[in-house]
Amino acid sequence: MRVVVAGAAGFLGSHLCDRLIARGDEVVGIDNLLTGRMENVAHLFGHERFSFQRHNVSTYVHVPGAVDAVLHFASPASPADFERMPIQILKVGSLGTLHLLGLAKEKGARFFLASTSEVYGDPEVHPQPETYWGNVNPVGPRGVYDEAKRFAEAMTMAYNRFHGVDVRIVRIFNTFGPRMRPDDGRAVSNFLVQALSGKPITVYGDGSQTRSFCYVDDEVRGFLALLDSSYVGPVNIGNPVEYTIRQLAEMAIEVTGSTSEIITQPLPVDDPARRRPDISLAGTLFEWEPEVDLRTGLSRTAAYFREALEGGG
Ligand code: UDP
């Protein structure tokens, strides 16, 4: 297959490129490097089946030649980004999705949307199945991401129904692993970087809020299984084992052997109280389930950050 990956230099996009290249596909990577980083794809430069365009998909998208699949992984996605770049997030979720759907339509290609558990907002149904419509505050600080992705899902299904474009939608739950930005602002990256540098671990609120963390290799394996399936409609891909944020902080200290203390800071506005995917649909459709537990994944990610911190000073 010849596959276009928007957001190719990002955390998830770059792991996806690796898997596609490894299985023999040709990859056209696109990224404007707003939050993506060249170092994530540097090892792919020079590969005969990889090419790269530095480009913002919110403007327009042109890819010469035949294309079999268009994968939309372009967007800042950390809650810390929601305040720093709200308009870019709204644009890449709306205009970026429109342009990439247009590309898929023109090429007769399959379209794959990276959506999010944020479409469920602060969920009143727990765990969250795909049939739950969510509880999102459209005008709060998280609304820029949540509503952009909800719009992107609506647009994707409209292109399927109205134009007959073959589409897949993955709802991604908290994912972590090597190539996260050390200053990403998420809990896993903050806690590991703080623990490794002996700084206080910043738990927001009382730390009783929950998340369910999926290791990146499991997550990307789920993406490809969904891409190759014939299912049209949203599918949750995430690890259903749920932890409190305080438990995560304690585990970050443990796997790094750190002496950091845990301190508390104010809880961000509209921070979801709990989150856990119902992954029975992915299991039924393509027998997907995660294999890497949190402790193992955190150890691998800590090794990555240790090297990044030593290398980068
Ligand atoms: N969080 C925290 N300390 C941090 C960063 C995040 O306690 O330094 C909390 C955050 O308030 C949320 C959870 O950890 O309750 C997960 O946050 P993250 O940014 O990783 O992702 P989210 O699931 O909120 O998108």
mmCIF file of C-alpha atoms and ligand atoms in Angstrom:
data_model
loop_
_atom_site.group_PDB
_atom_site.id
_atom_site.type_symbol
_atom_site.label_atom_id
_atom_site.label_comp_id
_atom_site.label_asym_id
_atom_site.label_seq_id
_atom_site.Cartn_x
_atom_site.Cartn_y
_atom_site.Cartn_z
ATOM 1 C CA MET A 1 0.000 0.000 0.000
ATOM 2 C CA ARG A 2 1.013 3.640 -0.499
ATOM 3 C CA VAL A 3 -0.034 5.402 2.698
ATOM 4 C CA VAL A 4 -0.173 9.096 3.571
ATOM 5 C CA VAL A 5 0.433 9.739 7.287
ATOM 6 C CA ALA A 6 -0.445 13.253 8.464
ATOM 7 C CA GLY A 7 1.287 13.958 11.762
ATOM 8 C CA ALA A 8 4.120 11.613 10.787
ATOM 9 C CA ALA A 9 6.688 13.281 13.069
ATOM 10 C CA GLY A 10 4.479 13.106 16.141
ATOM 11 C CA PHE A 11 4.557 10.581 18.961
ATOM 12 C CA LEU A 12 1.920 8.230 17.532
ATOM 13 C CA GLY A 13 2.432 9.139 13.866
ATOM 14 C CA SER A 14 6.109 8.246 13.925
ATOM 15 C CA HIS A 15 5.516 4.843 15.538
ATOM 16 C CA LEU A 16 2.831 4.227 12.935
ATOM 17 C CA CYS A 17 5.265 5.080 10.108
ATOM 18 C CA ASP A 18 7.751 2.586 11.560
ATOM 19 C CA ARG A 19 5.176 -0.209 11.554
ATOM 20 C CA LEU A 20 3.951 0.572 8.039
ATOM 21 C CA ILE A 21 7.511 0.613 6.658
ATOM 22 C CA ALA A 22 8.318 -2.616 8.525
ATOM 23 C CA ARG A 23 5.385 -4.407 6.923
ATOM 24 C CA GLY A 24 6.389 -3.319 3.428
ATOM 25 C CA ASP A 25 4.144 -0.289 2.797
ATOM 26 C CA GLU A 26 5.292 2.954 1.189
ATOM 27 C CA VAL A 27 4.810 6.001 3.439
ATOM 28 C CA VAL A 28 4.373 9.652 2.529
ATOM 29 C CA GLY A 29 4.782 11.491 5.839
ATOM 30 C CA ILE A 30 3.385 15.004 6.321
ATOM 31 C CA ASP A 31 3.995 17.197 9.370
ATOM 32 C CA ASN A 32 4.307 20.940 10.022
ATOM 33 C CA LEU A 33 6.462 20.230 13.107
ATOM 34 C CA LEU A 34 4.267 22.328 15.396
ATOM 35 C CA THR A 35 4.432 19.609 18.057
ATOM 36 C CA GLY A 36 6.009 16.858 15.938
ATOM 37 C CA ARG A 37 9.799 16.500 15.964
ATOM 38 C CA MET A 38 12.160 15.609 13.124
ATOM 39 C CA GLU A 39 14.170 13.377 15.453
ATOM 40 C CA ASN A 40 11.142 11.028 15.635
ATOM 41 C CA VAL A 41 11.468 10.187 11.924
ATOM 42 C CA ALA A 42 15.158 10.957 11.294
ATOM 43 C CA HIS A 43 15.944 7.226 11.143
ATOM 44 C CA LEU A 44 13.477 6.832 8.231
ATOM 45 C CA PHE A 45 15.133 9.435 6.019
ATOM 46 C CA GLY A 46 16.938 7.747 3.183
ATOM 47 C CA HIS A 47 14.608 4.727 3.281
ATOM 48 C CA GLU A 48 13.451 4.044 -0.271
ATOM 49 C CA ARG A 49 9.814 3.662 0.822
ATOM 50 C CA PHE A 50 9.670 6.818 2.981
ATOM 51 C CA SER A 51 9.273 10.422 1.895
ATOM 52 C CA PHE A 52 8.432 13.517 3.916
ATOM 53 C CA GLN A 53 6.680 16.839 3.299
ATOM 54 C CA ARG A 54 6.896 19.657 5.815
ATOM 55 C CA HIS A 55 3.409 21.016 5.471
ATOM 56 C CA ASN A 56 0.368 22.216 7.435
ATOM 57 C CA VAL A 57 -2.675 20.105 6.474
ATOM 58 C CA SER A 58 -4.992 22.886 7.713
ATOM 59 C CA THR A 59 -4.122 24.869 4.582
ATOM 60 C CA TYR A 60 -4.581 22.291 1.776
ATOM 61 C CA VAL A 61 -3.040 18.958 0.878
ATOM 62 C CA HIS A 62 -1.555 17.778 -2.382
ATOM 63 C CA VAL A 63 0.104 14.403 -2.834
ATOM 64 C CA PRO A 64 1.092 13.369 -6.366
ATOM 65 C CA GLY A 65 0.485 9.794 -7.526
ATOM 66 C CA ALA A 66 -1.702 6.928 -6.362
ATOM 67 C CA VAL A 67 -2.652 6.653 -2.679
ATOM 68 C CA ASP A 68 -4.305 3.650 -0.984
ATOM 69 C CA ALA A 69 -4.856 5.075 2.506
ATOM 70 C CA VAL A 70 -4.828 8.478 4.225
ATOM 71 C CA LEU A 71 -4.184 8.426 7.994
ATOM 72 C CA HIS A 72 -4.949 11.616 9.934
ATOM 73 C CA PHE A 73 -2.752 11.752 13.050
ATOM 74 C CA ALA A 74 -2.011 15.487 12.874
ATOM 75 C CA SER A 75 -2.969 17.504 15.976
ATOM 76 C CA PRO A 76 -1.472 18.795 19.166
ATOM 77 C CA ALA A 77 -3.016 16.456 21.737
ATOM 78 C CA SER A 78 -1.718 17.235 25.207
ATOM 79 C CA PRO A 79 -4.037 19.180 27.539
ATOM 80 C CA ALA A 80 -1.113 21.595 28.002
ATOM 81 C CA ASP A 81 -1.351 22.357 24.257
ATOM 82 C CA PHE A 82 -5.045 23.230 24.522
ATOM 83 C CA GLU A 83 -4.156 26.603 26.083
ATOM 84 C CA ARG A 84 -1.019 27.201 24.021
ATOM 85 C CA MET A 85 -2.459 26.590 20.545
ATOM 86 C CA PRO A 86 -6.266 26.418 20.652
ATOM 87 C CA ILE A 87 -6.899 27.817 17.172
ATOM 88 C CA GLN A 88 -4.412 25.482 15.468
ATOM 89 C CA ILE A 89 -6.096 22.540 17.223
ATOM 90 C CA LEU A 90 -9.552 23.615 16.019
ATOM 91 C CA LYS A 91 -8.211 24.102 12.494
ATOM 92 C CA VAL A 92 -6.394 20.798 12.153
ATOM 93 C CA GLY A 93 -9.406 18.891 13.510
ATOM 94 C CA SER A 94 -11.823 20.655 11.154
ATOM 95 C CA LEU A 95 -10.016 22.025 8.068
ATOM 96 C CA GLY A 96 -7.240 19.431 8.283
ATOM 97 C CA THR A 97 -9.803 16.625 8.388
ATOM 98 C CA LEU A 98 -11.708 18.194 5.475
ATOM 99 C CA HIS A 99 -8.585 18.413 3.308
ATOM 100 C CA LEU A 100 -7.426 14.893 4.100
ATOM 101 C CA LEU A 101 -10.911 13.489 3.435
ATOM 102 C CA GLY A 102 -10.854 15.368 0.127
ATOM 103 C CA LEU A 103 -7.515 13.752 -0.687
ATOM 104 C CA ALA A 104 -8.894 10.295 0.157
ATOM 105 C CA LYS A 105 -11.956 10.927 -2.016
ATOM 106 C CA GLU A 106 -9.880 12.119 -4.965
ATOM 107 C CA LYS A 107 -7.531 9.127 -4.734
ATOM 108 C CA GLY A 108 -10.196 6.519 -3.969
ATOM 109 C CA ALA A 109 -8.246 5.819 -0.776
ATOM 110 C CA ARG A 110 -9.338 4.561 2.636
ATOM 111 C CA PHE A 111 -9.431 7.322 5.301
ATOM 112 C CA PHE A 112 -8.403 6.681 8.905
ATOM 113 C CA LEU A 113 -9.154 9.259 11.610
ATOM 114 C CA ALA A 114 -7.266 9.417 14.896
ATOM 115 C CA SER A 115 -10.059 10.407 17.258
ATOM 116 C CA THR A 116 -9.953 10.365 21.020
ATOM 117 C CA SER A 117 -11.490 9.320 24.315
ATOM 118 C CA GLU A 118 -11.946 13.079 24.825
ATOM 119 C CA VAL A 119 -15.119 12.795 22.717
ATOM 120 C CA TYR A 120 -16.619 11.237 25.883
ATOM 121 C CA GLY A 121 -15.673 14.359 27.907
ATOM 122 C CA ASP A 122 -16.111 13.892 31.661
ATOM 123 C CA PRO A 123 -17.975 10.603 31.255
ATOM 124 C CA GLU A 124 -21.143 9.707 33.120
ATOM 125 C CA VAL A 125 -20.979 6.149 31.769
ATOM 126 C CA HIS A 126 -18.087 4.008 32.982
ATOM 127 C CA PRO A 127 -16.261 2.280 31.340
ATOM 128 C CA GLN A 128 -16.943 4.030 28.032
ATOM 129 C CA PRO A 129 -18.362 2.007 25.123
ATOM 130 C CA GLU A 130 -18.441 3.448 21.582
ATOM 131 C CA THR A 131 -22.217 3.835 21.882
ATOM 132 C CA TYR A 132 -21.864 6.469 24.641
ATOM 133 C CA TRP A 133 -22.379 9.987 23.223
ATOM 134 C CA GLY A 134 -20.330 11.761 25.854
ATOM 135 C CA ASN A 135 -20.444 14.699 28.240
ATOM 136 C CA VAL A 136 -18.375 17.512 26.744
ATOM 137 C CA ASN A 137 -18.240 21.203 27.712
ATOM 138 C CA PRO A 138 -18.020 22.926 24.308
ATOM 139 C CA VAL A 139 -16.887 26.305 25.674
ATOM 140 C CA GLY A 140 -14.302 25.185 28.246
ATOM 141 C CA PRO A 141 -10.529 25.033 27.591
ATOM 142 C CA ARG A 142 -10.689 21.352 26.586
ATOM 143 C CA GLY A 143 -13.536 22.075 24.152
ATOM 144 C CA VAL A 144 -11.069 23.141 21.445
ATOM 145 C CA TYR A 145 -9.750 19.583 21.191
ATOM 146 C CA ASP A 146 -12.880 17.646 22.140
ATOM 147 C CA GLU A 147 -15.175 19.498 19.754
ATOM 148 C CA ALA A 148 -12.614 19.495 16.924
ATOM 149 C CA LYS A 149 -12.430 15.712 17.177
ATOM 150 C CA ARG A 150 -16.211 15.355 17.467
ATOM 151 C CA PHE A 151 -16.555 17.508 14.340
ATOM 152 C CA ALA A 152 -13.867 15.397 12.639
ATOM 153 C CA GLU A 153 -15.847 12.227 13.397
ATOM 154 C CA ALA A 154 -19.040 13.826 12.025
ATOM 155 C CA MET A 155 -17.235 14.945 8.863
ATOM 156 C CA THR A 156 -15.668 11.513 8.415
ATOM 157 C CA MET A 157 -19.037 9.766 8.629
ATOM 158 C CA ALA A 158 -20.585 12.345 6.254
ATOM 159 C CA TYR A 159 -17.897 11.624 3.642
ATOM 160 C CA ASN A 160 -18.651 7.951 4.081
ATOM 161 C CA ARG A 161 -22.417 8.326 3.722
ATOM 162 C CA PHE A 162 -22.499 11.102 1.118
ATOM 163 C CA HIS A 163 -19.385 10.417 -0.966
ATOM 164 C CA GLY A 164 -18.895 6.704 -0.299
ATOM 165 C CA VAL A 165 -15.362 7.165 1.090
ATOM 166 C CA ASP A 166 -14.237 4.061 2.987
ATOM 167 C CA VAL A 167 -13.476 5.262 6.536
ATOM 168 C CA ARG A 168 -12.131 4.044 9.887
ATOM 169 C CA ILE A 169 -12.264 5.948 13.188
ATOM 170 C CA VAL A 170 -10.141 5.041 16.198
ATOM 171 C CA ARG A 171 -10.872 6.547 19.610
ATOM 172 C CA ILE A 172 -7.483 6.632 21.293
ATOM 173 C CA PHE A 173 -7.267 6.476 25.099
ATOM 174 C CA ASN A 174 -4.242 7.718 27.079
ATOM 175 C CA THR A 175 -1.175 6.314 25.336
ATOM 176 C CA PHE A 176 2.450 6.593 26.409
ATOM 177 C CA GLY A 177 5.911 5.424 25.420
ATOM 178 C CA PRO A 178 9.203 6.497 23.869
ATOM 179 C CA ARG A 179 9.096 9.661 21.700
ATOM 180 C CA MET A 180 6.671 11.521 23.954
ATOM 181 C CA ARG A 181 8.003 15.056 24.335
ATOM 182 C CA PRO A 182 9.687 15.513 27.728
ATOM 183 C CA ASP A 183 7.854 18.871 28.032
ATOM 184 C CA ASP A 184 4.592 17.489 26.631
ATOM 185 C CA GLY A 185 2.769 18.312 29.862
ATOM 186 C CA ARG A 186 1.007 14.978 30.224
ATOM 187 C CA ALA A 187 1.005 12.984 33.436
ATOM 188 C CA VAL A 188 3.288 10.154 32.230
ATOM 189 C CA SER A 189 5.950 12.419 30.696
ATOM 190 C CA ASN A 190 5.827 14.950 33.541
ATOM 191 C CA PHE A 191 6.061 12.297 36.263
ATOM 192 C CA LEU A 192 8.918 10.355 34.645
ATOM 193 C CA VAL A 193 10.938 13.469 33.811
ATOM 194 C CA GLN A 194 10.346 14.880 37.312
ATOM 195 C CA ALA A 195 11.302 11.565 38.917
ATOM 196 C CA LEU A 196 14.452 11.202 36.798
ATOM 197 C CA SER A 197 15.610 14.729 37.586
ATOM 198 C CA GLY A 198 14.816 14.516 41.294
ATOM 199 C CA LYS A 199 12.149 17.211 41.128
ATOM 200 C CA PRO A 200 8.796 17.080 42.940
ATOM 201 C CA ILE A 201 6.083 15.024 41.195
ATOM 202 C CA THR A 202 3.172 17.367 40.420
ATOM 203 C CA VAL A 203 -0.142 15.602 41.066
ATOM 204 C CA TYR A 204 -3.081 17.805 40.049
ATOM 205 C CA GLY A 205 -5.999 17.786 42.473
ATOM 206 C CA ASP A 206 -6.019 15.013 45.079
ATOM 207 C CA GLY A 207 -4.851 12.419 42.545
ATOM 208 C CA SER A 208 -7.997 10.312 42.887
ATOM 209 C CA GLN A 209 -8.979 10.902 39.240
ATOM 210 C CA THR A 210 -8.364 7.841 37.077
ATOM 211 C CA ARG A 211 -6.925 7.069 33.651
ATOM 212 C CA SER A 212 -6.144 3.837 31.800
ATOM 213 C CA PHE A 213 -2.736 3.894 30.126
ATOM 214 C CA CYS A 214 -1.857 1.987 26.959
ATOM 215 C CA TYR A 215 1.708 1.327 25.835
ATOM 216 C CA VAL A 216 2.401 2.704 22.363
ATOM 217 C CA ASP A 217 3.290 -0.645 20.732
ATOM 218 C CA ASP A 218 -0.074 -2.121 21.747
ATOM 219 C CA GLU A 219 -1.886 1.001 20.585
ATOM 220 C CA VAL A 220 -0.278 1.067 17.131
ATOM 221 C CA ARG A 221 -0.921 -2.661 16.659
ATOM 222 C CA GLY A 222 -4.585 -1.840 17.286
ATOM 223 C CA PHE A 223 -4.513 0.952 14.679
ATOM 224 C CA LEU A 224 -3.266 -1.400 11.976
ATOM 225 C CA ALA A 225 -5.779 -4.101 12.890
ATOM 226 C CA LEU A 226 -8.568 -1.521 12.572
ATOM 227 C CA LEU A 227 -7.153 -0.116 9.319
ATOM 228 C CA ASP A 228 -7.107 -3.605 7.825
ATOM 229 C CA SER A 229 -10.585 -4.485 9.109
ATOM 230 C CA SER A 230 -13.796 -3.689 7.276
ATOM 231 C CA TYR A 231 -15.516 -1.889 10.180
ATOM 232 C CA VAL A 232 -16.900 1.601 9.545
ATOM 233 C CA GLY A 233 -17.486 3.574 12.750
ATOM 234 C CA PRO A 234 -15.619 4.464 15.923
ATOM 235 C CA VAL A 235 -13.609 1.790 17.735
ATOM 236 C CA ASN A 236 -11.983 2.289 21.150
ATOM 237 C CA ILE A 237 -8.318 1.305 21.350
ATOM 238 C CA GLY A 238 -6.824 1.603 24.832
ATOM 239 C CA ASN A 239 -5.772 -0.381 27.865
ATOM 240 C CA PRO A 240 -8.728 -1.068 30.182
ATOM 241 C CA VAL A 241 -6.653 -1.367 33.368
ATOM 242 C CA GLU A 242 -7.491 1.732 35.397
ATOM 243 C CA TYR A 243 -5.209 3.586 37.831
ATOM 244 C CA THR A 244 -5.553 6.684 39.966
ATOM 245 C CA ILE A 245 -3.130 9.478 39.097
ATOM 246 C CA ARG A 246 -1.588 9.114 42.548
ATOM 247 C CA GLN A 247 -0.883 5.436 41.810
ATOM 248 C CA LEU A 248 0.757 6.507 38.549
ATOM 249 C CA ALA A 249 2.952 9.000 40.417
ATOM 250 C CA GLU A 250 4.000 6.307 42.899
ATOM 251 C CA MET A 251 4.818 3.884 40.102
ATOM 252 C CA ALA A 252 6.898 6.527 38.280
ATOM 253 C CA ILE A 253 8.948 6.984 41.461
ATOM 254 C CA GLU A 254 9.302 3.228 41.875
ATOM 255 C CA VAL A 255 10.450 2.346 38.327
ATOM 256 C CA THR A 256 13.006 5.172 38.262
ATOM 257 C CA GLY A 257 14.286 4.535 41.797
ATOM 258 C CA SER A 258 13.726 8.232 42.451
ATOM 259 C CA THR A 259 13.708 10.050 45.781
ATOM 260 C CA SER A 260 11.282 12.719 44.496
ATOM 261 C CA GLU A 261 8.393 13.717 46.732
ATOM 262 C CA ILE A 262 4.799 14.040 45.540
ATOM 263 C CA ILE A 263 3.281 17.528 45.713
ATOM 264 C CA THR A 264 -0.226 18.656 44.717
ATOM 265 C CA GLN A 265 -1.245 21.458 42.378
ATOM 266 C CA PRO A 266 -4.702 22.707 41.327
ATOM 267 C CA LEU A 267 -6.822 20.431 39.147
ATOM 268 C CA PRO A 268 -7.229 21.834 35.589
ATOM 269 C CA VAL A 269 -10.721 22.992 34.524
ATOM 270 C CA ASP A 270 -12.990 20.180 33.234
ATOM 271 C CA ASP A 271 -10.386 17.493 34.006
ATOM 272 C CA PRO A 272 -12.300 14.195 33.579
ATOM 273 C CA ALA A 273 -12.788 12.382 36.911
ATOM 274 C CA ARG A 274 -12.370 8.935 35.374
ATOM 275 C CA ARG A 275 -11.641 7.255 32.080
ATOM 276 C CA ARG A 276 -11.500 3.650 31.021
ATOM 277 C CA PRO A 277 -12.222 2.109 27.625
ATOM 278 C CA ASP A 278 -14.671 -0.677 26.971
ATOM 279 C CA ILE A 279 -12.631 -2.589 24.373
ATOM 280 C CA SER A 280 -15.057 -5.417 23.686
ATOM 281 C CA LEU A 281 -15.745 -4.149 20.155
ATOM 282 C CA ALA A 282 -12.043 -4.279 19.165
ATOM 283 C CA GLY A 283 -11.878 -7.759 20.682
ATOM 284 C CA THR A 284 -14.866 -8.967 18.687
ATOM 285 C CA LEU A 285 -13.805 -7.328 15.418
ATOM 286 C CA PHE A 286 -10.124 -8.257 15.294
ATOM 287 C CA GLU A 287 -9.190 -9.962 18.572
ATOM 288 C CA TRP A 288 -7.143 -7.014 19.775
ATOM 289 C CA GLU A 289 -6.118 -6.602 23.385
ATOM 290 C CA PRO A 290 -3.130 -4.896 25.009
ATOM 291 C CA GLU A 291 -0.168 -6.983 26.163
ATOM 292 C CA VAL A 292 2.175 -4.544 27.929
ATOM 293 C CA ASP A 293 1.318 -3.666 31.533
ATOM 294 C CA LEU A 294 1.829 -0.200 32.977
ATOM 295 C CA ARG A 295 4.932 -1.033 35.016
ATOM 296 C CA THR A 296 6.740 -2.609 32.033
ATOM 297 C CA GLY A 297 5.755 0.247 29.736
ATOM 298 C CA LEU A 298 6.808 2.881 32.274
ATOM 299 C CA SER A 299 10.232 1.242 32.653
ATOM 300 C CA ARG A 300 10.785 1.312 28.889
ATOM 301 C CA THR A 301 9.610 4.929 28.688
ATOM 302 C CA ALA A 302 11.817 5.919 31.627
ATOM 303 C CA ALA A 303 14.823 4.456 29.761
ATOM 304 C CA TYR A 304 13.941 6.649 26.768
ATOM 305 C CA PHE A 305 13.620 9.806 28.879
ATOM 306 C CA ARG A 306 16.823 9.021 30.779
ATOM 307 C CA GLU A 307 18.716 8.934 27.492
ATOM 308 C CA ALA A 308 16.923 12.036 26.169
ATOM 309 C CA LEU A 309 17.715 14.003 29.314
ATOM 310 C CA GLU A 310 21.367 12.935 29.312
ATOM 311 C CA GLY A 311 21.751 13.585 25.578
ATOM 312 C CA GLY A 312 19.885 16.882 25.561
ATOM 313 C CA GLY A 313 21.462 18.154 28.800
HETATM 314 N N1 UDP B 1 -1.865 15.333 35.724
HETATM 315 C C1 UDP B 1 -1.205 15.494 36.923
HETATM 316 N N2 UDP B 1 0.045 16.041 36.921
HETATM 317 C C2 UDP B 1 0.681 16.412 35.791
HETATM 318 C C3 UDP B 1 0.021 16.225 34.552
HETATM 319 C C4 UDP B 1 -1.252 15.687 34.545
HETATM 320 O O1 UDP B 1 -1.743 15.169 37.994
HETATM 321 O O2 UDP B 1 1.832 16.900 35.885
HETATM 322 C C5 UDP B 1 -3.206 14.741 35.738
HETATM 323 C C6 UDP B 1 -4.251 15.483 34.928
HETATM 324 O O3 UDP B 1 -4.867 16.504 35.691
HETATM 325 C C7 UDP B 1 -5.217 14.369 34.584
HETATM 326 C C8 UDP B 1 -4.309 13.127 34.463
HETATM 327 O O4 UDP B 1 -3.109 13.459 35.155
HETATM 328 O O5 UDP B 1 -6.126 14.146 35.630
HETATM 329 C C9 UDP B 1 -3.968 12.756 33.053
HETATM 330 O O6 UDP B 1 -3.505 13.902 32.421
HETATM 331 P P1 UDP B 1 -2.849 13.881 30.972
HETATM 332 O O7 UDP B 1 -2.449 15.293 30.676
HETATM 333 O O8 UDP B 1 -1.791 12.865 30.912
HETATM 334 O O9 UDP B 1 -3.978 13.412 29.982
HETATM 335 P P2 UDP B 1 -5.578 13.585 29.911
HETATM 336 O O10 UDP B 1 -6.086 12.238 30.202
HETATM 337 O O11 UDP B 1 -6.033 14.582 30.920
HETATM 338 O O12 UDP B 1 -5.824 14.011 28.528
#
